[in-house]
Each structure stands twice: as C-alpha cells, then as structure tokens.
Coordinates of N, CA, C and O and ligand atoms in Angstrom, one line a residue:
M1 N -44.3 26.3 97.0 CA -43.5 25.6 96.0 C -42.1 26.2 95.9 O -42.0 27.4 95.6
T2 N -41.1 25.5 96.2 CA -39.7 26.0 96.1 C -39.0 25.8 94.8 O -38.0 26.4 94.5
V3 N -39.6 24.8 94.0 CA -38.9 24.5 92.7 C -39.8 25.0 91.6 O -41.0 24.8 91.6
S4 N -39.2 25.8 90.7 CA -40.0 26.3 89.5 C -39.3 26.0 88.2 O -38.1 25.7 88.2
L5 N -40.1 26.0 87.1 CA -39.5 25.7 85.8 C -39.3 26.9 85.0 O -40.1 27.8 85.0
H6 N -38.1 27.0 84.4 CA -37.8 28.1 83.5 C -37.4 27.6 82.1 O -36.4 26.9 82.0
R7 N -38.3 28.0 81.2 CA -38.1 27.5 79.8 C -36.7 27.9 79.3 O -36.3 29.1 79.5
L8 N -36.0 26.9 78.7 CA -34.6 27.2 78.3 C -34.6 27.3 76.7 O -35.4 26.7 76.1
D9 N -33.6 28.0 76.2 CA -33.4 28.1 74.8 C -32.2 27.3 74.3 O -31.1 27.7 74.4
P10 N -32.5 26.0 73.8 CA -31.4 25.1 73.6 C -30.5 25.5 72.4 O -29.4 25.0 72.3
T11 N -31.0 26.3 71.5 CA -30.2 26.7 70.4 C -29.6 28.1 70.6 O -28.8 28.6 69.7
G12 N -29.9 28.8 71.6 CA -29.4 30.1 71.9 C -28.7 30.3 73.2 O -27.7 29.6 73.4
V13 N -29.2 31.1 74.1 CA -28.5 31.5 75.2 C -28.2 30.3 76.2 O -27.2 30.4 76.9
D14 N -29.0 29.3 76.2 CA -28.7 28.2 77.1 C -27.9 27.0 76.5 O -27.7 26.0 77.2
R15 N -27.5 27.1 75.3 CA -26.9 26.0 74.6 C -25.7 25.5 75.4 O -25.6 24.3 75.7
A16 N -24.8 26.3 75.7 CA -23.5 25.9 76.3 C -23.8 25.3 77.7 O -23.2 24.3 78.1
D17 N -24.7 25.9 78.5 CA -25.0 25.4 79.8 C -25.7 24.0 79.7 O -25.5 23.1 80.5
L18 N -26.5 23.8 78.6 CA -27.2 22.6 78.4 C -26.2 21.5 78.1 O -26.2 20.4 78.7
V19 N -25.3 21.7 77.2 CA -24.2 20.7 76.9 C -23.4 20.4 78.1 O -23.1 19.3 78.4
E20 N -23.1 21.4 78.9 CA -22.3 21.2 80.1 C -23.0 20.4 81.1 O -22.5 19.5 81.7
F21 N -24.3 20.7 81.3 CA -25.1 19.9 82.3 C -25.2 18.5 81.9 O -25.0 17.6 82.7
M22 N -25.5 18.2 80.7 CA -25.7 16.9 80.2 C -24.5 16.0 80.2 O -24.5 14.8 80.4
T23 N -23.3 16.7 79.9 CA -22.1 15.9 79.8 C -21.3 15.8 81.2 O -20.6 14.9 81.4
R24 N -21.6 16.7 82.1 CA -20.9 16.7 83.4 C -21.5 15.6 84.3 O -20.8 15.1 85.1
N25 N -22.8 15.3 84.1 CA -23.5 14.4 85.0 C -23.6 13.0 84.4 O -23.7 12.8 83.2
V26 N -23.7 12.1 85.4 CA -24.0 10.7 85.0 C -25.5 10.4 85.4 O -25.9 10.8 86.5
F27 N -26.2 9.8 84.5 CA -27.6 9.5 84.8 C -27.8 8.0 84.8 O -28.1 7.4 83.7
P28 N -27.5 7.3 85.9 CA -27.4 5.9 85.9 C -28.6 5.1 85.5 O -28.5 3.9 85.0
F29 N -29.8 5.7 85.6 CA -31.0 5.0 85.2 C -31.6 5.4 83.9 O -32.7 5.0 83.5
H30 N -30.8 6.1 83.1 CA -31.2 6.4 81.7 C -30.6 5.4 80.8 O -29.6 4.7 81.1
V31 N -31.2 5.2 79.6 CA -30.7 4.2 78.6 C -29.3 4.6 78.3 O -28.4 3.7 78.1
R32 N -29.0 5.9 78.2 CA -27.6 6.3 77.9 C -27.1 7.1 79.1 O -27.4 8.3 79.3
P33 N -26.5 6.5 80.1 CA -26.1 7.2 81.3 C -25.1 8.3 81.1 O -25.1 9.3 81.9
R34 N -24.2 8.2 80.1 CA -23.2 9.3 79.9 C -23.4 9.8 78.5 O -23.4 9.0 77.5
L35 N -23.5 11.1 78.3 CA -23.6 11.7 77.0 C -22.3 12.5 76.7 O -21.7 13.1 77.6
T36 N -22.0 12.5 75.4 CA -20.8 13.3 75.0 C -21.4 14.6 74.5 O -22.6 14.8 74.2
A37 N -20.5 15.6 74.3 CA -20.9 16.9 73.8 C -21.5 16.7 72.4 O -22.5 17.3 72.0
E38 N -20.9 15.7 71.6 CA -21.4 15.5 70.3 C -22.9 15.0 70.3 O -23.7 15.3 69.5
D39 N -23.1 14.1 71.3 CA -24.5 13.5 71.5 C -25.5 14.7 71.7 O -26.6 14.7 71.1
V40 N -25.1 15.6 72.6 CA -26.0 16.6 73.0 C -26.2 17.6 71.9 O -27.3 18.0 71.5
E41 N -25.1 18.0 71.2 CA -25.2 18.9 70.1 C -26.1 18.3 69.0 O -26.9 19.0 68.4
R42 N -26.0 17.0 68.7 CA -26.8 16.4 67.7 C -28.3 16.4 68.1 O -29.1 16.7 67.3
A43 N -28.5 16.1 69.4 CA -29.9 16.1 69.9 C -30.5 17.5 69.8 O -31.7 17.7 69.4
I44 N -29.7 18.6 70.1 CA -30.2 19.9 69.9 C -30.5 20.2 68.5 O -31.6 20.7 68.2
A45 N -29.6 19.8 67.6 CA -29.9 20.0 66.1 C -31.1 19.3 65.7 O -31.8 19.7 64.8
D46 N -31.4 18.1 66.3 CA -32.5 17.3 65.8 C -33.8 17.8 66.5 O -34.9 17.2 66.2
G47 N -33.8 18.8 67.3 CA -35.0 19.3 68.0 C -35.4 18.5 69.2 O -36.5 18.7 69.7
A48 N -34.5 17.7 69.7 CA -34.9 16.8 70.9 C -35.1 17.6 72.2 O -35.6 17.1 73.1
Y49 N -34.7 18.9 72.2 CA -34.9 19.7 73.4 C -36.0 20.8 73.1 O -36.5 21.3 74.1
R50 N -36.2 21.1 71.9 CA -37.3 22.0 71.6 C -37.8 21.9 70.1 O -37.0 22.1 69.2
D51 N -38.9 21.3 69.9 CA -39.6 21.3 68.6 C -41.1 21.2 68.9 O -41.5 21.4 70.1
E52 N -41.9 20.7 68.0 CA -43.3 20.6 68.2 C -43.7 19.5 69.3 O -44.7 19.5 69.9
D53 N -42.7 18.6 69.5 CA -43.0 17.5 70.4 C -42.2 17.7 71.8 O -42.5 17.0 72.7
H54 N -41.2 18.6 71.8 CA -40.4 18.7 73.0 C -40.3 20.2 73.5 O -40.3 21.1 72.7
D55 N -40.2 20.3 74.8 CA -39.8 21.6 75.4 C -39.0 21.3 76.6 O -39.2 20.3 77.3
S56 N -38.0 22.2 76.9 CA -37.1 21.9 78.0 C -37.0 23.1 79.0 O -37.2 24.3 78.6
F57 N -36.7 22.8 80.2 CA -36.7 23.8 81.3 C -35.6 23.5 82.3 O -35.2 22.4 82.5
W58 N -35.1 24.6 82.8 CA -34.2 24.5 84.0 C -35.1 24.4 85.2 O -36.2 25.0 85.3
L59 N -34.7 23.6 86.2 CA -35.4 23.6 87.5 C -34.6 24.5 88.4 O -33.4 24.3 88.6
E60 N -35.3 25.5 88.9 CA -34.7 26.5 89.8 C -35.3 26.4 91.2 O -36.5 26.3 91.3
H61 N -34.4 26.3 92.2 CA -34.9 26.2 93.6 C -34.7 27.6 94.2 O -33.7 28.3 93.9
D62 N -35.6 28.1 95.0 CA -35.5 29.4 95.5 C -34.3 29.7 96.4 O -33.9 30.9 96.5
V63 N -33.7 28.7 97.0 CA -32.5 28.9 97.8 C -31.3 28.3 97.1 O -30.2 29.0 97.0
L64 N -31.4 27.2 96.5 CA -30.2 26.4 95.9 C -29.9 26.9 94.5 O -28.8 26.5 94.0
G65 N -30.8 27.6 93.9 CA -30.5 28.0 92.5 C -30.9 26.9 91.5 O -31.8 26.1 91.8
R66 N -30.1 26.8 90.4 CA -30.4 25.8 89.4 C -30.1 24.4 89.9 O -29.0 24.1 90.3
I67 N -31.1 23.5 90.0 CA -30.9 22.2 90.5 C -31.1 21.1 89.5 O -31.0 19.9 89.8
G68 N -31.5 21.4 88.3 CA -31.6 20.3 87.3 C -32.4 20.8 86.1 O -32.5 21.9 85.8
F69 N -32.8 19.7 85.4 CA -33.4 19.9 84.0 C -34.6 19.0 83.9 O -34.7 17.9 84.4
L70 N -35.6 19.6 83.2 CA -36.8 18.8 82.9 C -37.2 19.0 81.4 O -37.3 20.1 81.0
R71 N -37.5 17.9 80.7 CA -38.0 18.0 79.3 C -39.4 17.4 79.2 O -39.6 16.3 79.8
L72 N -40.2 18.1 78.5 CA -41.5 17.5 78.1 C -41.4 16.9 76.7 O -40.7 17.4 75.9
E73 N -42.0 15.7 76.6 CA -41.9 15.0 75.3 C -43.3 14.6 74.8 O -44.2 14.5 75.6
D74 N -43.4 14.3 73.5 CA -44.7 13.9 72.9 C -45.8 15.0 73.1 O -47.0 14.6 73.3
L75 N -45.4 16.2 73.0 CA -46.3 17.3 73.2 C -47.4 17.4 72.2 O -48.5 17.9 72.5
S76 N -47.2 16.8 71.0 CA -48.3 16.9 70.0 C -49.3 15.7 70.2 O -50.2 15.6 69.4
D77 N -49.1 14.9 71.2 CA -50.0 13.7 71.4 C -51.1 13.9 72.3 O -51.9 13.0 72.6
D78 N -51.1 15.0 73.0 CA -52.1 15.3 74.1 C -52.0 14.4 75.3 O -52.8 14.4 76.2
A79 N -50.9 13.6 75.4 CA -50.6 12.8 76.6 C -49.0 12.9 76.7 O -48.4 11.9 76.5
P80 N -48.5 14.0 77.1 CA -47.0 14.2 77.2 C -46.4 13.3 78.2 O -47.0 12.9 79.2
L81 N -45.1 13.1 78.1 CA -44.2 12.4 79.0 C -43.2 13.4 79.5 O -43.0 14.5 78.9
F82 N -42.4 13.0 80.5 CA -41.3 13.9 80.9 C -40.0 13.1 81.2 O -40.0 11.9 81.4
D83 N -38.9 13.9 81.1 CA -37.6 13.4 81.4 C -37.1 14.3 82.5 O -37.0 15.5 82.2
L84 N -36.8 13.8 83.7 CA -36.3 14.6 84.8 C -34.9 14.2 85.2 O -34.6 13.1 85.4
R85 N -34.0 15.2 85.4 CA -32.7 15.0 85.7 C -32.2 16.0 86.7 O -31.9 17.2 86.4
L86 N -32.1 15.6 88.0 CA -31.6 16.5 89.0 C -30.1 16.4 89.0 O -29.5 15.4 88.8
D87 N -29.4 17.6 89.3 CA -28.0 17.6 89.5 C -27.7 16.8 90.8 O -28.4 16.8 91.7
P88 N -26.6 16.0 90.8 CA -26.3 15.1 91.9 C -26.4 15.7 93.3 O -27.0 15.1 94.2
P89 N -25.9 17.0 93.5 CA -26.1 17.5 94.9 C -27.5 17.7 95.3 O -27.8 17.9 96.5
A90 N -28.4 17.8 94.3 CA -29.8 18.1 94.6 C -30.6 16.8 94.8 O -31.8 16.8 95.2
R91 N -30.0 15.7 94.5 CA -30.7 14.4 94.7 C -30.8 14.0 96.1 O -30.0 14.4 96.9
G92 N -31.8 13.1 96.4 CA -31.9 12.6 97.8 C -32.4 13.5 98.8 O -32.3 13.3 100.0
R93 N -33.1 14.6 98.4 CA -33.7 15.6 99.3 C -35.2 15.8 99.0 O -35.7 16.8 99.5
G94 N -35.8 14.9 98.3 CA -37.2 15.1 98.0 C -37.6 16.2 97.0 O -38.7 16.5 96.8
L95 N -36.5 16.7 96.3 CA -36.8 17.8 95.4 C -37.4 17.3 94.1 O -38.0 18.0 93.3
G96 N -37.2 16.0 93.8 CA -37.8 15.4 92.6 C -39.3 15.6 92.6 O -39.9 15.8 91.6
A97 N -39.9 15.4 93.8 CA -41.3 15.5 93.9 C -41.8 16.9 93.6 O -42.8 17.1 93.0
E98 N -41.0 17.9 94.1 CA -41.4 19.2 93.8 C -41.3 19.5 92.3 O -42.1 20.3 91.8
A99 N -40.3 19.0 91.7 CA -40.2 19.2 90.3 C -41.3 18.5 89.5 O -41.9 19.1 88.6
V100 N -41.7 17.3 89.9 CA -42.8 16.7 89.2 C -44.1 17.5 89.4 O -44.9 17.6 88.5
R101 N -44.3 18.0 90.6 CA -45.5 18.8 90.9 C -45.5 20.1 90.1 O -46.6 20.5 89.5
A102 N -44.4 20.7 89.9 CA -44.3 21.9 89.1 C -44.6 21.6 87.7 O -45.3 22.4 87.0
A103 N -44.0 20.5 87.2 CA -44.3 20.1 85.8 C -45.7 19.8 85.6 O -46.3 20.1 84.5
T104 N -46.4 19.1 86.5 CA -47.8 18.8 86.4 C -48.6 20.0 86.4 O -49.6 20.2 85.6
D105 N -48.3 21.0 87.2 CA -49.0 22.3 87.2 C -48.9 23.0 85.9 O -49.8 23.5 85.3
L106 N -47.7 22.9 85.3 CA -47.4 23.6 84.0 C -48.3 22.9 82.9 O -48.9 23.6 82.1
V107 N -48.2 21.6 82.9 CA -48.9 20.8 81.8 C -50.4 21.1 81.9 O -51.1 21.5 80.9
F108 N -51.0 20.8 83.1 CA -52.5 20.9 83.2 C -52.9 22.3 83.2 O -54.0 22.7 82.8
G109 N -52.1 23.2 83.7 CA -52.4 24.6 83.8 C -52.3 25.4 82.5 O -53.0 26.4 82.4
T110 N -51.6 24.9 81.6 CA -51.4 25.7 80.3 C -51.7 24.9 79.1 O -51.7 25.5 78.0
M111 N -52.1 23.6 79.2 CA -52.4 22.8 78.0 C -53.8 22.2 78.1 O -53.9 21.1 78.6
P112 N -54.8 22.9 77.7 CA -56.2 22.5 78.0 C -56.6 21.2 77.4 O -57.5 20.5 77.9
D113 N -55.9 20.8 76.3 CA -56.3 19.5 75.6 C -55.7 18.3 76.3 O -56.1 17.2 75.9
V114 N -54.8 18.5 77.2 CA -54.1 17.4 77.8 C -54.9 16.8 79.0 O -55.2 17.6 79.9
H115 N -55.2 15.5 79.0 CA -56.0 14.9 80.1 C -55.1 13.9 80.8 O -55.5 13.5 81.9
R116 N -54.0 13.5 80.3 CA -53.1 12.6 81.0 C -51.7 13.1 80.9 O -51.3 13.6 79.8
F117 N -50.9 12.9 81.9 CA -49.5 13.3 81.9 C -48.8 12.0 82.4 O -49.1 11.4 83.4
E118 N -47.7 11.6 81.6 CA -47.2 10.2 81.8 C -45.7 10.3 82.1 O -45.0 11.3 81.8
G119 N -45.2 9.2 82.7 CA -43.8 9.1 83.0 C -43.4 7.6 83.1 O -44.3 6.8 83.4
Q120 N -42.2 7.4 82.8 CA -41.7 6.0 82.7 C -40.3 5.9 83.3 O -39.5 6.8 83.1
T121 N -40.0 4.9 84.0 CA -38.7 4.7 84.5 C -38.4 3.2 84.6 O -39.3 2.4 84.5
R122 N -37.1 2.9 84.9 CA -36.8 1.4 85.1 C -37.1 1.0 86.5 O -37.2 1.8 87.4
E123 N -37.4 -0.3 86.6 CA -37.9 -0.8 87.9 C -37.0 -0.6 89.1 O -37.5 -0.4 90.2
D124 N -35.7 -0.5 88.9 CA -34.8 -0.3 90.0 C -34.5 1.2 90.3 O -33.7 1.5 91.2
N125 N -35.2 2.1 89.6 CA -35.1 3.5 90.0 C -36.1 3.8 91.1 O -37.1 4.4 90.9
V126 N -35.8 3.3 92.3 CA -36.7 3.4 93.4 C -37.0 4.8 93.8 O -38.2 5.2 94.1
A127 N -36.0 5.7 93.7 CA -36.3 7.1 94.1 C -37.3 7.7 93.1 O -38.2 8.4 93.6
M128 N -37.2 7.4 91.8 CA -38.2 8.0 90.9 C -39.5 7.4 91.1 O -40.6 8.1 91.0
R129 N -39.6 6.1 91.3 CA -40.9 5.4 91.5 C -41.6 5.9 92.7 O -42.8 6.1 92.7
R130 N -40.8 6.1 93.8 CA -41.5 6.6 95.0 C -41.9 8.1 94.8 O -42.9 8.6 95.4
T131 N -41.1 8.8 94.0 CA -41.5 10.2 93.7 C -42.8 10.2 93.0 O -43.7 11.1 93.3
F132 N -43.1 9.3 92.0 CA -44.4 9.3 91.4 C -45.5 9.1 92.4 O -46.5 9.8 92.4
L133 N -45.3 8.1 93.3 CA -46.3 7.8 94.2 C -46.6 8.9 95.2 O -47.7 9.3 95.5
R134 N -45.5 9.6 95.6 CA -45.7 10.7 96.5 C -46.5 11.8 95.9 O -47.2 12.6 96.5
C135 N -46.4 11.9 94.5 CA -47.1 13.0 93.8 C -48.5 12.6 93.4 O -49.1 13.3 92.6
G136 N -48.9 11.4 93.8 CA -50.3 11.0 93.4 C -50.4 10.3 92.1 O -51.5 10.2 91.5
W137 N -49.3 10.0 91.4 CA -49.4 9.3 90.1 C -49.7 7.8 90.4 O -49.3 7.3 91.4
L138 N -50.3 7.2 89.4 CA -50.7 5.8 89.5 C -49.8 4.9 88.6 O -49.6 5.3 87.4
K139 N -49.4 3.8 89.1 CA -48.7 2.8 88.2 C -49.7 2.2 87.2 O -50.8 1.7 87.7
E140 N -49.5 2.3 85.9 CA -50.4 1.7 84.9 C -49.8 0.6 84.1 O -50.6 -0.1 83.4
A141 N -48.5 0.4 84.2 CA -47.9 -0.7 83.4 C -46.6 -1.1 83.9 O -45.9 -0.3 84.6
H142 N -46.3 -2.4 83.8 CA -45.0 -2.9 84.2 C -44.5 -3.8 83.0 O -45.0 -4.9 82.9
Y143 N -43.7 -3.2 82.2 CA -43.2 -3.9 81.0 C -42.0 -4.8 81.3 O -40.9 -4.3 81.4
R144 N -42.3 -6.1 81.5 CA -41.2 -7.0 82.0 C -40.1 -7.0 80.9 O -40.4 -7.2 79.7
E145 N -38.9 -6.9 81.3 CA -37.7 -6.9 80.4 C -37.8 -5.9 79.3 O -37.3 -6.0 78.2
G146 N -38.5 -4.8 79.7 CA -38.8 -3.8 78.6 C -37.7 -2.6 78.6 O -37.8 -1.8 77.7
W147 N -36.7 -2.7 79.5 CA -35.7 -1.6 79.5 C -34.3 -2.2 79.2 O -33.8 -2.9 80.1
P148 N -33.7 -1.9 78.1 CA -32.4 -2.5 77.8 C -31.3 -1.9 78.7 O -31.4 -0.8 79.1
V149 N -30.4 -2.8 79.1 CA -29.3 -2.4 79.9 C -28.0 -2.8 79.2 O -27.8 -3.9 78.9
A150 N -27.2 -1.8 78.9 CA -25.9 -2.1 78.2 C -25.1 -3.1 79.0 O -24.8 -2.9 80.2
G151 N -24.7 -4.2 78.4 CA -23.8 -5.2 79.0 C -24.5 -6.0 80.1 O -23.8 -6.7 80.8
G152 N -25.8 -5.9 80.2 CA -26.5 -6.7 81.2 C -27.9 -7.1 80.8 O -28.3 -6.9 79.6
Q153 N -28.6 -7.8 81.7 CA -30.0 -8.3 81.4 C -30.9 -7.1 81.4 O -30.7 -6.1 82.2
P154 N -31.9 -7.1 80.5 CA -32.9 -6.0 80.6 C -33.7 -6.0 81.9 O -33.8 -7.1 82.5
V155 N -34.1 -4.9 82.3 CA -35.0 -4.8 83.5 C -36.4 -4.3 83.1 O -36.6 -4.0 81.9
A156 N -37.3 -4.3 84.0 CA -38.7 -3.9 83.6 C -38.7 -2.4 83.5 O -38.0 -1.6 84.2
S157 N -39.6 -2.0 82.6 CA -39.9 -0.5 82.5 C -41.3 -0.3 83.1 O -42.2 -1.1 82.9
V158 N -41.4 0.7 84.0 CA -42.6 0.9 84.8 C -43.2 2.2 84.4 O -42.5 3.2 84.4
A159 N -44.5 2.2 84.1 CA -45.2 3.4 83.6 C -46.2 3.9 84.6 O -46.9 3.2 85.2
Y160 N -46.1 5.2 84.8 CA -47.0 5.9 85.7 C -47.7 7.0 85.0 O -47.2 7.5 84.0
A161 N -48.9 7.5 85.5 CA -49.6 8.6 84.9 C -50.4 9.3 86.0 O -50.8 8.7 87.0
I162 N -50.8 10.6 85.6 CA -51.7 11.3 86.4 C -52.8 11.9 85.5 O -52.4 12.3 84.4
L163 N -54.0 11.9 85.9 CA -55.1 12.4 85.1 C -55.4 13.9 85.5 O -55.2 14.2 86.7
R164 N -55.9 14.6 84.6 CA -56.2 16.0 84.9 C -57.2 16.1 86.1 O -57.0 16.9 87.0
R165 N -58.2 15.2 86.1 CA -59.2 15.3 87.2 C -58.5 14.9 88.5 O -58.9 15.4 89.6
D166 N -57.5 14.1 88.5 CA -56.8 13.7 89.8 C -56.0 14.9 90.2 O -55.9 15.2 91.4
W167 N -55.4 15.6 89.3 CA -54.7 16.9 89.6 C -55.6 17.9 90.2 O -55.3 18.6 91.2
E168 N -56.8 18.0 89.6 CA -57.8 19.0 90.0 C -58.3 18.7 91.4 O -58.5 19.6 92.2
T169 N -58.6 17.4 91.7 CA -59.2 17.0 92.9 C -58.3 16.6 94.0 O -58.6 16.6 95.2
G170 N -57.0 16.3 93.6 CA -56.1 15.8 94.6 C -56.3 14.4 95.0 O -55.8 13.9 96.0
T171 N -57.2 13.7 94.2 CA -57.5 12.3 94.5 C -57.1 11.4 93.4 O -57.6 11.6 92.2
T172 N -56.3 10.3 93.6 CA -55.9 9.4 92.6 C -57.1 8.5 92.2 O -57.6 7.8 93.1
T173 N -57.4 8.4 90.9 CA -58.5 7.5 90.5 C -57.8 6.1 90.2 O -57.0 5.9 89.4
P174 N -58.3 5.1 91.0 CA -57.7 3.7 90.8 C -58.4 3.0 89.7 O -59.4 3.4 89.2
F175 N -57.8 1.8 89.4 CA -58.5 0.9 88.5 C -58.2 -0.5 88.9 O -57.3 -0.7 89.7
V176 N -59.0 -1.5 88.5 CA -58.8 -2.9 88.9 C -57.7 -3.5 87.9 O -58.0 -3.5 86.7
W177 N -56.6 -3.9 88.5 CA -55.5 -4.3 87.6 C -55.9 -5.6 86.8 O -55.7 -5.6 85.6
E178 N -56.4 -6.6 87.5 CA -56.9 -7.8 86.8 C -58.4 -7.8 86.7 O -59.0 -8.3 87.7
D179 N -58.9 -7.2 85.7 CA -60.4 -7.0 85.7 C -61.1 -8.2 85.0 O -62.3 -8.2 84.9
L180 N -60.3 -9.2 84.5 CA -60.9 -10.3 83.9 C -60.3 -11.6 84.5 O -59.2 -11.5 85.0
T181 N -61.1 -12.7 84.5 CA -60.5 -13.9 85.0 C -60.3 -14.9 83.8 O -61.1 -14.8 82.8
A182 N -59.4 -15.8 84.0 CA -59.1 -16.8 82.9 C -60.3 -17.7 82.7 O -61.0 -18.0 83.7
Ligands
COA201 C1 -34.9 10.2 90.3 C2 -34.9 11.6 91.0 C3 -35.8 12.5 90.2 C4 -35.6 11.4 92.4 O1 -35.7 12.6 93.0 P1 -35.0 12.8 94.5 O2 -35.6 14.1 95.0 O3 -33.5 12.7 94.4 O4 -35.7 11.6 95.3 P2 -35.2 11.1 96.7 O5 -33.8 10.5 96.7 O6 -35.5 12.2 97.7 O7 -36.1 9.8 96.9 C5 -37.6 9.9 96.8 C6 -38.1 8.8 97.8 O8 -37.6 7.5 97.5 C7 -36.9 7.0 98.6 N1 -35.7 6.2 98.1 C8 -34.7 6.7 97.3 N2 -33.9 5.7 97.0 C9 -34.4 4.6 97.6 C10 -34.0 3.2 97.6 N3 -32.9 2.8 97.0 N4 -34.7 2.3 98.3 C11 -35.9 2.7 98.9 N5 -36.3 4.0 98.9 C12 -35.6 4.9 98.3 C13 -36.5 8.1 99.4 O9 -36.3 7.7 100.8 C14 -37.7 9.0 99.3 O10 -38.8 8.5 100.0 P3 -39.9 9.4 100.7 O11 -40.8 9.9 99.5 O12 -40.7 8.5 101.6 O13 -39.2 10.6 101.3 C15 -33.5 12.1 91.1 O14 -32.8 11.4 92.1 C16 -32.7 12.2 89.8 O15 -32.8 13.2 89.1 N6 -31.9 11.1 89.5 C17 -31.1 11.1 88.3 C18 -32.0 11.1 87.0 C19 -33.1 10.1 87.0 O16 -33.0 8.9 87.4 N7 -34.3 10.6 86.6 C20 -35.5 9.8 86.4 C21 -35.8 9.4 85.0 S1 -37.4 10.1 84.5

C-alpha cells in the first residue's frame, strides 16, 4: 500500500493547510465545486471536519507526499460514508483506488460495529465510479435526478457500498436488482 491516511487536526496544527487545500482546488463533481476560506472556516467551526460524526485525514503517498484529503461522515450511524478529494496532480493515476482501500481498511479494521461502508457520487464522475468497482464495491442505488447541478439539470446520484464480510473475504456479495415482477 503506497497511500496511507494521517488523521488531521482541523482546529489546530492542520487548520491553515486545510483551508488552503480546500480553496486552492476545484472539485467539479461536488455539489459546491469551489469553496471560499469563509466556507471552510465555517465548516471547521461547525465540526464538519471533526466531531462525533466526522473525522478527516490527509492522504500521504510514500513517494509523492501529500496527495489529498479524505473525510469520514456519519460515524455515529454504524454505516459511515466518505468524501475523497485528490490534489489535481495526483488524479488520473489510479491513486483514488489506493485511498479507498486504505479508508476501508481503517473503517473495518478499527470500528468493530461497522458492517457497511458507503460512498455516493454523481453519475458522470466516471473516475470515481470505476474506482468503486475496482475496489470491489457494489452499486446499490441510482437516484435519478438526485444530484443538483448549479445552473443546469440535475444528474443521477449513484450509491455504492462494501460489506465487512466482502472486505474480509475479498469477494463482493451480489444481489438481484429486480427481485419482484409487476
Ligand atoms: C475521483 C477520484 C477520487 C478518482 O481517483 P483517480 O485515481 O484520479 O482515478 P483515475 O483517473 O485513475 O480513474 C479511475 C478509473 O476510471 C477510468 N476513467 C477515468 N475517467 C474516465 C472517463 N471519463 N471515462 C471512462 N473511464 C474513465 C480510468 O481509466 C481508471 O480506469 P481503470 O480502473 O481501469 O484504470 C479523483 O480523480 C478525485 O479526487 N477527483 C476530484 C474529487 C472527486 O471527484 N471525488 C469524488 C467524490 S467522493
């Protein structure tokens, strides 16, 4: 594994770097592609980077150094989600899959009550969707017109998940998508 997670301190030593990372980069497939320093400062104050539901990490590559950010969400639900943001120079090299595997190891390896780990992205984020598949995650929902797009038509929101037992065995458990007939 060349990508590892390093827990960051959003209100302390990592605050300035976090604001800089979030405002320097554009995230075209997020609901808010561009964030201002005020947005990030407010989110830090609201606990959106660390509280009982959230925890945040730098993604470190053993050769490239810091390559991005990953946040766990809904941690009090026993079925957390993640938000993954690679720095633009680190995109397009398959490192997203390494980050997802590292996050999955962290979640199932340190949170014994968690049986599902979830992720959601918009339908046209092909790189993220292929990353899920490459990591053995299963598509579980396709919410048509579920993702608002500023100044445009909504796109679908697509949900993926991995089960603890799939992580343990390396085998994705399928299900029958249309299990009833009309
Ligand atoms: C989305 C993200 C995590 C993907 O990670 P990545 O390492 O950059 O992914 P890659 O560009 O290597 O693409 C992964 C796969 O999708 C394929 N792919 C990428 N863009 C594609 C496209 N437009 N059409 C078809 N295939 C595409 C790649 O060829 C690769 O295929 P492979 O698994 O067969 O090698 C990363 O690009 C990123 O952080 N983007 C900005 C933030 C974001 O969108 N985060 C997701 C929200 S949760």
